[in-house]
mmCIF file with all atom_site columns, C-alpha atoms in Angstrom:
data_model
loop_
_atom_site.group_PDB
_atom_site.id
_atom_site.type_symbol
_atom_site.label_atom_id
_atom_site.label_alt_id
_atom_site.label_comp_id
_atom_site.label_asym_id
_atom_site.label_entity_id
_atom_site.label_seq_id
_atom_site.pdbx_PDB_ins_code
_atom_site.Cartn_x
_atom_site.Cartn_y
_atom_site.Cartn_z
_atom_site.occupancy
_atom_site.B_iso_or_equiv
_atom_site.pdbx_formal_charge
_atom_site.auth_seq_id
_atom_site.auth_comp_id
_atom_site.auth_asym_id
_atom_site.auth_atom_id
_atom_site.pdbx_PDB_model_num
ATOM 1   C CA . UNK A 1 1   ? 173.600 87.937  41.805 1.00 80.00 ? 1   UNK A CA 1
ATOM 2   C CA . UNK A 1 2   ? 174.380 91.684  42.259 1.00 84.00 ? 2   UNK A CA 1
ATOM 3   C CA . UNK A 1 3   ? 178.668 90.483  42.370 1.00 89.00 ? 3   UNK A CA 1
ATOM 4   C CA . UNK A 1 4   ? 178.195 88.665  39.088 1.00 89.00 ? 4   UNK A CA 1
ATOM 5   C CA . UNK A 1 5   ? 176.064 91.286  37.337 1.00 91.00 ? 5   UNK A CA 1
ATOM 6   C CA . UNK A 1 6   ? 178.647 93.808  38.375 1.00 92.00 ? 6   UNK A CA 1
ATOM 7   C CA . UNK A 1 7   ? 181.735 91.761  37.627 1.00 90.00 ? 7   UNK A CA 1
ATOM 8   C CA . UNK A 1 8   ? 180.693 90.711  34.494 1.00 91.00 ? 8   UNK A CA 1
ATOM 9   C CA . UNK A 1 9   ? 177.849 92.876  32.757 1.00 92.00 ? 9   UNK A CA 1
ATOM 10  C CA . UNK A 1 10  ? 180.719 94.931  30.677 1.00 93.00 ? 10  UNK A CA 1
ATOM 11  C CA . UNK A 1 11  ? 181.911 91.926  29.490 1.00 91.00 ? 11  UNK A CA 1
ATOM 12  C CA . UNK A 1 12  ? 178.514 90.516  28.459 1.00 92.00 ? 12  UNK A CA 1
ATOM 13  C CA . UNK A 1 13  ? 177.907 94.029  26.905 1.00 93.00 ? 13  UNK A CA 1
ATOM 14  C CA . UNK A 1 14  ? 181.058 94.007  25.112 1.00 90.00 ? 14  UNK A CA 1
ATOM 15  C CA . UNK A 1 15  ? 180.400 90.483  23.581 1.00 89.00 ? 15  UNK A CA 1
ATOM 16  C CA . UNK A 1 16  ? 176.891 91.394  22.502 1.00 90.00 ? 16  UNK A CA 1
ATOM 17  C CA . UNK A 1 17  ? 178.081 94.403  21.051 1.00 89.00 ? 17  UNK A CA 1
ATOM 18  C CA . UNK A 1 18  ? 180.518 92.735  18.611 1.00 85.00 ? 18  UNK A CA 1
ATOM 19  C CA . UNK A 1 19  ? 177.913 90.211  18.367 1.00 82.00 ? 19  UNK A CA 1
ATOM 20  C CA . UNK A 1 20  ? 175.070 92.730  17.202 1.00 83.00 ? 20  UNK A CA 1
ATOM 21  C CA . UNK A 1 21  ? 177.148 96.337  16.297 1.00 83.00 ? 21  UNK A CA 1
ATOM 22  C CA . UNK A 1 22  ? 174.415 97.792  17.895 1.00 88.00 ? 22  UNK A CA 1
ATOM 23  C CA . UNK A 1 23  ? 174.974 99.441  21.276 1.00 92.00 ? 23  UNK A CA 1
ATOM 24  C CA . UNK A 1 24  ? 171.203 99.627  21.772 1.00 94.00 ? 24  UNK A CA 1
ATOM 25  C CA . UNK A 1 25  ? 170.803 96.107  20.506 1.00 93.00 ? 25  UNK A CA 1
ATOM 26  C CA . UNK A 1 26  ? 173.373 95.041  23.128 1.00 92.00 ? 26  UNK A CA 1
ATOM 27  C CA . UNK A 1 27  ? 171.847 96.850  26.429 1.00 94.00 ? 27  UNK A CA 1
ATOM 28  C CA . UNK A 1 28  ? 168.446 95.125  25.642 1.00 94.00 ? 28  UNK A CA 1
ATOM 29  C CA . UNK A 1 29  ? 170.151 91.714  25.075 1.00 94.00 ? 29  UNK A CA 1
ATOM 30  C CA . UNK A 1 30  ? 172.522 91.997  27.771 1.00 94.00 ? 30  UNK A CA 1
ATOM 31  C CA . UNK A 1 31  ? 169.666 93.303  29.790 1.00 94.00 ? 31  UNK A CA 1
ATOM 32  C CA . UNK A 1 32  ? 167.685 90.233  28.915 1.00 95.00 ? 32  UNK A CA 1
ATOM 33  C CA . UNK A 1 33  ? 170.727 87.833  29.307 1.00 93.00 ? 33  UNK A CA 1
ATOM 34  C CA . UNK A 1 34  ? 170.597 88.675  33.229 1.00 93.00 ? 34  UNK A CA 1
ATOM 35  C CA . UNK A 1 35  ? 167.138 88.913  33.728 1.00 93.00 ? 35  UNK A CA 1
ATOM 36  C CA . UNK A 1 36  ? 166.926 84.824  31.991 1.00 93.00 ? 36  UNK A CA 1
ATOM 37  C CA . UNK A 1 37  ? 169.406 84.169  33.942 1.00 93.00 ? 37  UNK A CA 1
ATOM 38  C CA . UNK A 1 38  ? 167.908 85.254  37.352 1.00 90.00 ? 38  UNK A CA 1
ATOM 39  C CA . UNK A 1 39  ? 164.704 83.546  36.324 1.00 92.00 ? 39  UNK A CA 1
ATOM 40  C CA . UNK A 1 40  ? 166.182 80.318  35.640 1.00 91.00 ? 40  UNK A CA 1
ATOM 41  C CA . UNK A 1 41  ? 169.700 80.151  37.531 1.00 89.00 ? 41  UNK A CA 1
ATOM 42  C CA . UNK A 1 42  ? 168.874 82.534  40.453 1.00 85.00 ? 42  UNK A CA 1
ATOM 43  C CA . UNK A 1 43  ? 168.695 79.859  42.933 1.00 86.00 ? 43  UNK A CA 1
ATOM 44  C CA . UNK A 1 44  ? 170.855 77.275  41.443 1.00 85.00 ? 44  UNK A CA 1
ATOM 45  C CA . UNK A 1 45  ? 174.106 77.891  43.757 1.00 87.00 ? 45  UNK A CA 1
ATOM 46  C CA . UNK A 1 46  ? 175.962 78.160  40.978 1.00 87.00 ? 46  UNK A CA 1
ATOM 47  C CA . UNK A 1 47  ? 179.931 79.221  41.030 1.00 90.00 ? 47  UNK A CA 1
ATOM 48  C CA . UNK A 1 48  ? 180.766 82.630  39.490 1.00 88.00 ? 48  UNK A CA 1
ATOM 49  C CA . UNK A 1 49  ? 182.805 80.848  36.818 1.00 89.00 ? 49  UNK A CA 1
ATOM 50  C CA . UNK A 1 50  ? 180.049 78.646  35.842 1.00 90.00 ? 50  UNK A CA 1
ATOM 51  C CA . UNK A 1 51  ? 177.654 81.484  35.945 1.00 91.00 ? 51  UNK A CA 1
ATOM 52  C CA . UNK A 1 52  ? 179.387 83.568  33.623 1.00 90.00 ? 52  UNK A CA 1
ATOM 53  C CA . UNK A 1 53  ? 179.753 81.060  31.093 1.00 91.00 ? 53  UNK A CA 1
ATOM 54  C CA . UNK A 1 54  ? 175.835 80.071  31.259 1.00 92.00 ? 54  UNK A CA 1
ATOM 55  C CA . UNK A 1 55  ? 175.400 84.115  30.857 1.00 92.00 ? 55  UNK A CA 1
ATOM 56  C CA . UNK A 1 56  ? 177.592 83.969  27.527 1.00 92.00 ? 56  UNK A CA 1
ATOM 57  C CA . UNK A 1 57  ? 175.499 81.402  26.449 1.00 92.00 ? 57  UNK A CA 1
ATOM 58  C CA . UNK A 1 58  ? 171.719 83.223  27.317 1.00 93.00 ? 58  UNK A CA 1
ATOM 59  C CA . UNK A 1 59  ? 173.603 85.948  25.410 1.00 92.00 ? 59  UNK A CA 1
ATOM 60  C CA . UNK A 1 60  ? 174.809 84.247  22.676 1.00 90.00 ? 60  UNK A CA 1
ATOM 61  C CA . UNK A 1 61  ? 171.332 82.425  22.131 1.00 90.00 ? 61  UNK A CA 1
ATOM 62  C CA . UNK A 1 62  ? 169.233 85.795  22.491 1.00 91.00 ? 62  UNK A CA 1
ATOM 63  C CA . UNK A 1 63  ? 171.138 87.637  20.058 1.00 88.00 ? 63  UNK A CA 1
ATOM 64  C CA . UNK A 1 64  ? 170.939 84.445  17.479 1.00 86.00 ? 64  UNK A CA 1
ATOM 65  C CA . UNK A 1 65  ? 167.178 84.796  18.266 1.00 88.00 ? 65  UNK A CA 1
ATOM 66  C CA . UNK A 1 66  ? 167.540 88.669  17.590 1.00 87.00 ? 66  UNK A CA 1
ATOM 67  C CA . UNK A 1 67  ? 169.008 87.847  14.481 1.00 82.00 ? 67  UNK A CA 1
ATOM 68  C CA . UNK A 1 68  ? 166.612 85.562  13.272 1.00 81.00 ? 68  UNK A CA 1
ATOM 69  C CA . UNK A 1 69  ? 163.085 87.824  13.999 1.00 81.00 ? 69  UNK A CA 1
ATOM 70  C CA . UNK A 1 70  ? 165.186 91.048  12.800 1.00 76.00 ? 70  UNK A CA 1
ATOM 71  C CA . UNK A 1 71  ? 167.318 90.188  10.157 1.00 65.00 ? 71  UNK A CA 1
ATOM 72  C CA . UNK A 1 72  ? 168.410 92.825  7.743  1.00 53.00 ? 72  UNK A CA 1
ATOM 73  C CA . UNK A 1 73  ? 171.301 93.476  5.963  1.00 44.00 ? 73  UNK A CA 1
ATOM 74  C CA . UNK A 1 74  ? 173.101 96.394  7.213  1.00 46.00 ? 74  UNK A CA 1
ATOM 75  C CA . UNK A 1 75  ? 174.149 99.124  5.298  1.00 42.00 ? 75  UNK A CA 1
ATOM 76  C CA . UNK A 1 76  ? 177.923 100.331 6.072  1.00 43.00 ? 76  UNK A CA 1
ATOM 77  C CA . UNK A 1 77  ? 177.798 103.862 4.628  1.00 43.00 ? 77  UNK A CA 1
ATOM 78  C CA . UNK A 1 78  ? 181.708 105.304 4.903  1.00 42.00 ? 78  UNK A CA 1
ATOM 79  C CA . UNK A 1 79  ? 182.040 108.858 3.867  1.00 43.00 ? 79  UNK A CA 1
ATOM 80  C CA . UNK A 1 80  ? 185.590 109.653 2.704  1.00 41.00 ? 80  UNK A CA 1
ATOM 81  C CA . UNK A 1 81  ? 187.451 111.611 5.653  1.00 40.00 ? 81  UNK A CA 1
ATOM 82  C CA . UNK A 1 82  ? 190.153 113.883 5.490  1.00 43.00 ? 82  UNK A CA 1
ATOM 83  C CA . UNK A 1 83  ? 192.283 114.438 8.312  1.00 43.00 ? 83  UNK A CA 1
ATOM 84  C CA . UNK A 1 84  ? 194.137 117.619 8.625  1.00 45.00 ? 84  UNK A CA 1
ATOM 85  C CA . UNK A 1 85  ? 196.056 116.747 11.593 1.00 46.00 ? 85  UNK A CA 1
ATOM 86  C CA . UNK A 1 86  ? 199.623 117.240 11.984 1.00 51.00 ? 86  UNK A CA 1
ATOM 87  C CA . UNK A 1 87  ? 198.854 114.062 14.902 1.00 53.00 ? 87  UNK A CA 1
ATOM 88  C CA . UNK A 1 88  ? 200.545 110.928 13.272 1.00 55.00 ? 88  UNK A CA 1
ATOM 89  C CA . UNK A 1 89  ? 199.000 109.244 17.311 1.00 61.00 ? 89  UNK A CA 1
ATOM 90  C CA . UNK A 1 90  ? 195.710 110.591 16.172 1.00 55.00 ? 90  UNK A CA 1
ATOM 91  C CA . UNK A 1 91  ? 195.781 109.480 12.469 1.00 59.00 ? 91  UNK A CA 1
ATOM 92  C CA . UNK A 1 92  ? 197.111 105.941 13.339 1.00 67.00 ? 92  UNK A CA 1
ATOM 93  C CA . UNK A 1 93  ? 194.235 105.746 16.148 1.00 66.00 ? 93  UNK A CA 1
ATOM 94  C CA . UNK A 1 94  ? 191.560 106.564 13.412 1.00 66.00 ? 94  UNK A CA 1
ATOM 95  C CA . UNK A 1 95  ? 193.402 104.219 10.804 1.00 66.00 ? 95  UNK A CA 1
ATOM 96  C CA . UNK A 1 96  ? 193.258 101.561 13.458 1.00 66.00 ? 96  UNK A CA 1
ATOM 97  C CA . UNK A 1 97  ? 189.681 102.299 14.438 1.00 66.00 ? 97  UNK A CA 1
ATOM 98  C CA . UNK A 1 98  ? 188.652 101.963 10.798 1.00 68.00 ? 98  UNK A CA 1
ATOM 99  C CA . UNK A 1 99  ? 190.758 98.709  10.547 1.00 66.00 ? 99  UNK A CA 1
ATOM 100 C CA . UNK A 1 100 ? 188.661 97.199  13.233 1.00 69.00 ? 100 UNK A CA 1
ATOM 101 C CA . UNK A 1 101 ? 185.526 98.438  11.990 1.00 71.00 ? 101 UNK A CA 1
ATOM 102 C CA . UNK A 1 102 ? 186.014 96.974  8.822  1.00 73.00 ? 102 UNK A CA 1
ATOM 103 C CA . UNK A 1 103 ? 187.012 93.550  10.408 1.00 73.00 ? 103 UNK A CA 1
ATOM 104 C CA . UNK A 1 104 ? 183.965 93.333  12.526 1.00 73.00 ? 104 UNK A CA 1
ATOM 105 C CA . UNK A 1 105 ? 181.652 94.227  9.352  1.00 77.00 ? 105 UNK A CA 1
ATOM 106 C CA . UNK A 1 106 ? 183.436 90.935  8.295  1.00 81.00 ? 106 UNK A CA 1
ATOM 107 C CA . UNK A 1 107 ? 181.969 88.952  11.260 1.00 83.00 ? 107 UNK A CA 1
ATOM 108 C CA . UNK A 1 108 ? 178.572 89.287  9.332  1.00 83.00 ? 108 UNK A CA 1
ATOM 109 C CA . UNK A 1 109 ? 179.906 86.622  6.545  1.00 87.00 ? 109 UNK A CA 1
ATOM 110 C CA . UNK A 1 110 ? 180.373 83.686  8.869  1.00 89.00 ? 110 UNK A CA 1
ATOM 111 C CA . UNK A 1 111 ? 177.708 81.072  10.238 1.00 90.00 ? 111 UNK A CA 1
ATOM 112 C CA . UNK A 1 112 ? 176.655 81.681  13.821 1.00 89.00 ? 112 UNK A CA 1
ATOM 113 C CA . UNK A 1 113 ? 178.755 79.272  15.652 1.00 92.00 ? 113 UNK A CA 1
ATOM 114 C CA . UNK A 1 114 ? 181.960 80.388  13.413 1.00 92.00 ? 114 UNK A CA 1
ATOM 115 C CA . UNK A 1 115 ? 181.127 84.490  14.840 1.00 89.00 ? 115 UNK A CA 1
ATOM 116 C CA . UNK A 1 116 ? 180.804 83.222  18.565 1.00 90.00 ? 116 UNK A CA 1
ATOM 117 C CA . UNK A 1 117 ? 183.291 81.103  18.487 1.00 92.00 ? 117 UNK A CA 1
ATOM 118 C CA . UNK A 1 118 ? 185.964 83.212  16.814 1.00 89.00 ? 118 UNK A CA 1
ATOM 119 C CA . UNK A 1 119 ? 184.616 86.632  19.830 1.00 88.00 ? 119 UNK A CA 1
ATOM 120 C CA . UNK A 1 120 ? 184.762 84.247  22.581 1.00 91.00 ? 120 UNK A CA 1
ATOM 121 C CA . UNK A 1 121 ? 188.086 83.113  21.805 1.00 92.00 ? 121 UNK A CA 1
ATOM 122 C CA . UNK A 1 122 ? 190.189 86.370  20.389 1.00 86.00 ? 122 UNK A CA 1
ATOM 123 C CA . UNK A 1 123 ? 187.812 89.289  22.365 1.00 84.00 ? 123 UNK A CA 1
ATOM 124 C CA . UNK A 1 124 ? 186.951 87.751  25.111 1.00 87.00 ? 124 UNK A CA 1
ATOM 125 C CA . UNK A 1 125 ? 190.098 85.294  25.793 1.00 90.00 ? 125 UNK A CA 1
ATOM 126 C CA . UNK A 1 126 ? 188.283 82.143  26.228 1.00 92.00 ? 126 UNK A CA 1
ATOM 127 C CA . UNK A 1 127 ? 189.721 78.791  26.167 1.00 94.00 ? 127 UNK A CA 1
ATOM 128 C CA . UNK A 1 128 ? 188.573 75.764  24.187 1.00 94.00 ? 128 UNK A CA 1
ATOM 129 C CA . UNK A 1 129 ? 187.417 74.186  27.004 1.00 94.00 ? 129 UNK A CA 1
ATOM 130 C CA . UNK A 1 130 ? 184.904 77.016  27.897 1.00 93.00 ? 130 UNK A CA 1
ATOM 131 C CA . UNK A 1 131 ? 184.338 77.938  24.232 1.00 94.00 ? 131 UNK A CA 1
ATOM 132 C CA . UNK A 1 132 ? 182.495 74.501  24.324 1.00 94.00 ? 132 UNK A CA 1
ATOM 133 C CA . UNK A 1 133 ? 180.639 75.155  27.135 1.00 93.00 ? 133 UNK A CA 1
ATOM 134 C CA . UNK A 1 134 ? 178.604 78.041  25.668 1.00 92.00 ? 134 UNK A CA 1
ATOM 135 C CA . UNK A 1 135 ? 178.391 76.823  21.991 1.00 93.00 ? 135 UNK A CA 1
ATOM 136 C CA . UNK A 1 136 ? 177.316 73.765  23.769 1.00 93.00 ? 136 UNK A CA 1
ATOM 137 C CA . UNK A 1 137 ? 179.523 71.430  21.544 1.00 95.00 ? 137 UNK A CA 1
ATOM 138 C CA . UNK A 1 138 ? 182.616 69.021  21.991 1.00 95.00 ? 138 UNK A CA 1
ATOM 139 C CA . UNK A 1 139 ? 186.447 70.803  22.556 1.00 95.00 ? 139 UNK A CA 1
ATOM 140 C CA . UNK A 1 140 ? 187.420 69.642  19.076 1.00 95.00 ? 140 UNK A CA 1
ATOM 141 C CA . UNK A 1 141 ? 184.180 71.338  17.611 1.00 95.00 ? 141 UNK A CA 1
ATOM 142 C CA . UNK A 1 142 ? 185.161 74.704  19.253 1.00 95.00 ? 142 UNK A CA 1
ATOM 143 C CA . UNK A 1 143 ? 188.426 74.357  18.042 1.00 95.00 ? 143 UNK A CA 1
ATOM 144 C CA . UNK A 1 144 ? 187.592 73.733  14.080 1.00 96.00 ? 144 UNK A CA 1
ATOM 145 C CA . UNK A 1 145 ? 185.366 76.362  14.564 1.00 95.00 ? 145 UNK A CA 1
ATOM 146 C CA . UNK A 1 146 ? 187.761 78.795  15.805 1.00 94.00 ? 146 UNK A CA 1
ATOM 147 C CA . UNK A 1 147 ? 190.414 77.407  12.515 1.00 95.00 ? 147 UNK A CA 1
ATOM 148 C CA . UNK A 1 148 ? 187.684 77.854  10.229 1.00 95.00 ? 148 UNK A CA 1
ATOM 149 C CA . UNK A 1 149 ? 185.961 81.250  11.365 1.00 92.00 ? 149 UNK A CA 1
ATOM 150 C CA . UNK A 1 150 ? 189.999 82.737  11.489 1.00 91.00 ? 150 UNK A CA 1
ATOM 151 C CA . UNK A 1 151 ? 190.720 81.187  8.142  1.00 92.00 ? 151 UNK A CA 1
ATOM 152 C CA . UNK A 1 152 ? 187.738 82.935  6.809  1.00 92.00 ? 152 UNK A CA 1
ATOM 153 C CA . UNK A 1 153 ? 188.217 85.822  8.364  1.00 87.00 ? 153 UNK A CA 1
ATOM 154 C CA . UNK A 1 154 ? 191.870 86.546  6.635  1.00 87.00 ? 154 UNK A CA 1
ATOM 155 C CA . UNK A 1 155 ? 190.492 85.585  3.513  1.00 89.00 ? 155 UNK A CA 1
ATOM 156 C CA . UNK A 1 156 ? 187.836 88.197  3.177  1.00 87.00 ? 156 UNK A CA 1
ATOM 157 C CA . UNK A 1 157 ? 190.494 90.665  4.223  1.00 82.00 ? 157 UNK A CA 1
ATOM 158 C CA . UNK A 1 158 ? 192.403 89.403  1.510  1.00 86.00 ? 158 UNK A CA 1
ATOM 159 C CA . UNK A 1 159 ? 189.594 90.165  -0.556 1.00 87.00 ? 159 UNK A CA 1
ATOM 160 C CA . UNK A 1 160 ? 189.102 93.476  0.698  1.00 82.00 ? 160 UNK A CA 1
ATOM 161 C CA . UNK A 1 161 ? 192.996 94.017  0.354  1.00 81.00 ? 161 UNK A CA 1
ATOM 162 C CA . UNK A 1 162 ? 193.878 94.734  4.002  1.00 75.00 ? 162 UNK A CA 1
ATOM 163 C CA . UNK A 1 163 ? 196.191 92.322  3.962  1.00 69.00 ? 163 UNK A CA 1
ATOM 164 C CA . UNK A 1 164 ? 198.867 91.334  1.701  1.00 67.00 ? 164 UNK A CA 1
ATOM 165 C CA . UNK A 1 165 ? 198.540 87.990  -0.395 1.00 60.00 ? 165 UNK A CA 1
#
């Protein structure tokens, strides 16, 4: 148990965090995640492939439960920054920081399965095959998902103009 946690708990972190964009949020979950896990897999011989997709799945279903008792709309308050650098590396590191930023704020705007589905398969490099493991659906499921969560994710940054048309 101690390999898996330790091989994969950044990973689970990382997920969650996209997931919640709360770091906080994403300790406790991730937290949790293992701690289900151990209660209900501990002893189930399980390969370390197998029990890191079950762990995406606790984690996926806790924070869809976190969502659910705590939902609010969050605020995204950006104060207008002025750089004064004479850094074009450190400009173009904030520009792409804000880029991201804005594209996870984005993630809020699509059903459930779409948000996993599109994290799990551009963050965390999934395949189909294993995107349908944790969403718990068929490979041609995952798949539309995945179409449909990236189609609607370039059309809201159409919207927001952070792409061209």
């Amino acid at each position: 148990m101690s390999q898996i946690y330790e091989r994969s708990h950044k990973r689970i972190y990382d997920f969650l965090y996209k997931y919640t964009q709360n770091a906080d949020t994403a300790m406790d979950l991730m937290q949790d995640s293992f701690l289900s896990f151990h209660k209900h897999y501990g002893e189930a011989g399980l390969s370390e492939e197998k029990s890191v997709m079950v762990l995406y799945t606790i984690a996926r279903n806790l924070s869809i439960n976190y969502a659910k008792k705590f939902s609010t709309t969050r605020e995204i308050v950006s104060d207008e920054i002025e750089f004064h650098s004479h850094n074009p590396k450190l400009e173009t590191k904030a520009e792409y920081q804000d880029l991201e930023d804005r594209l996870y704020s984005f993630l809020g705007e699509l059903s459930e399965d779409e948000r996993s589905a599109l994290l799990l398969k551009n963050v965390e490099g999934f395949q189909l095959v294993q995107i349908a493991e944790v969403l718990g659906v068929s490979v041609s499921t995952a798949s539309r998902l995945v179409i449909r969560a990236t189609e609607k994710v370039l059309a809201i940054a159409k919207r927001e103009n952070l792409v061209p048309d």
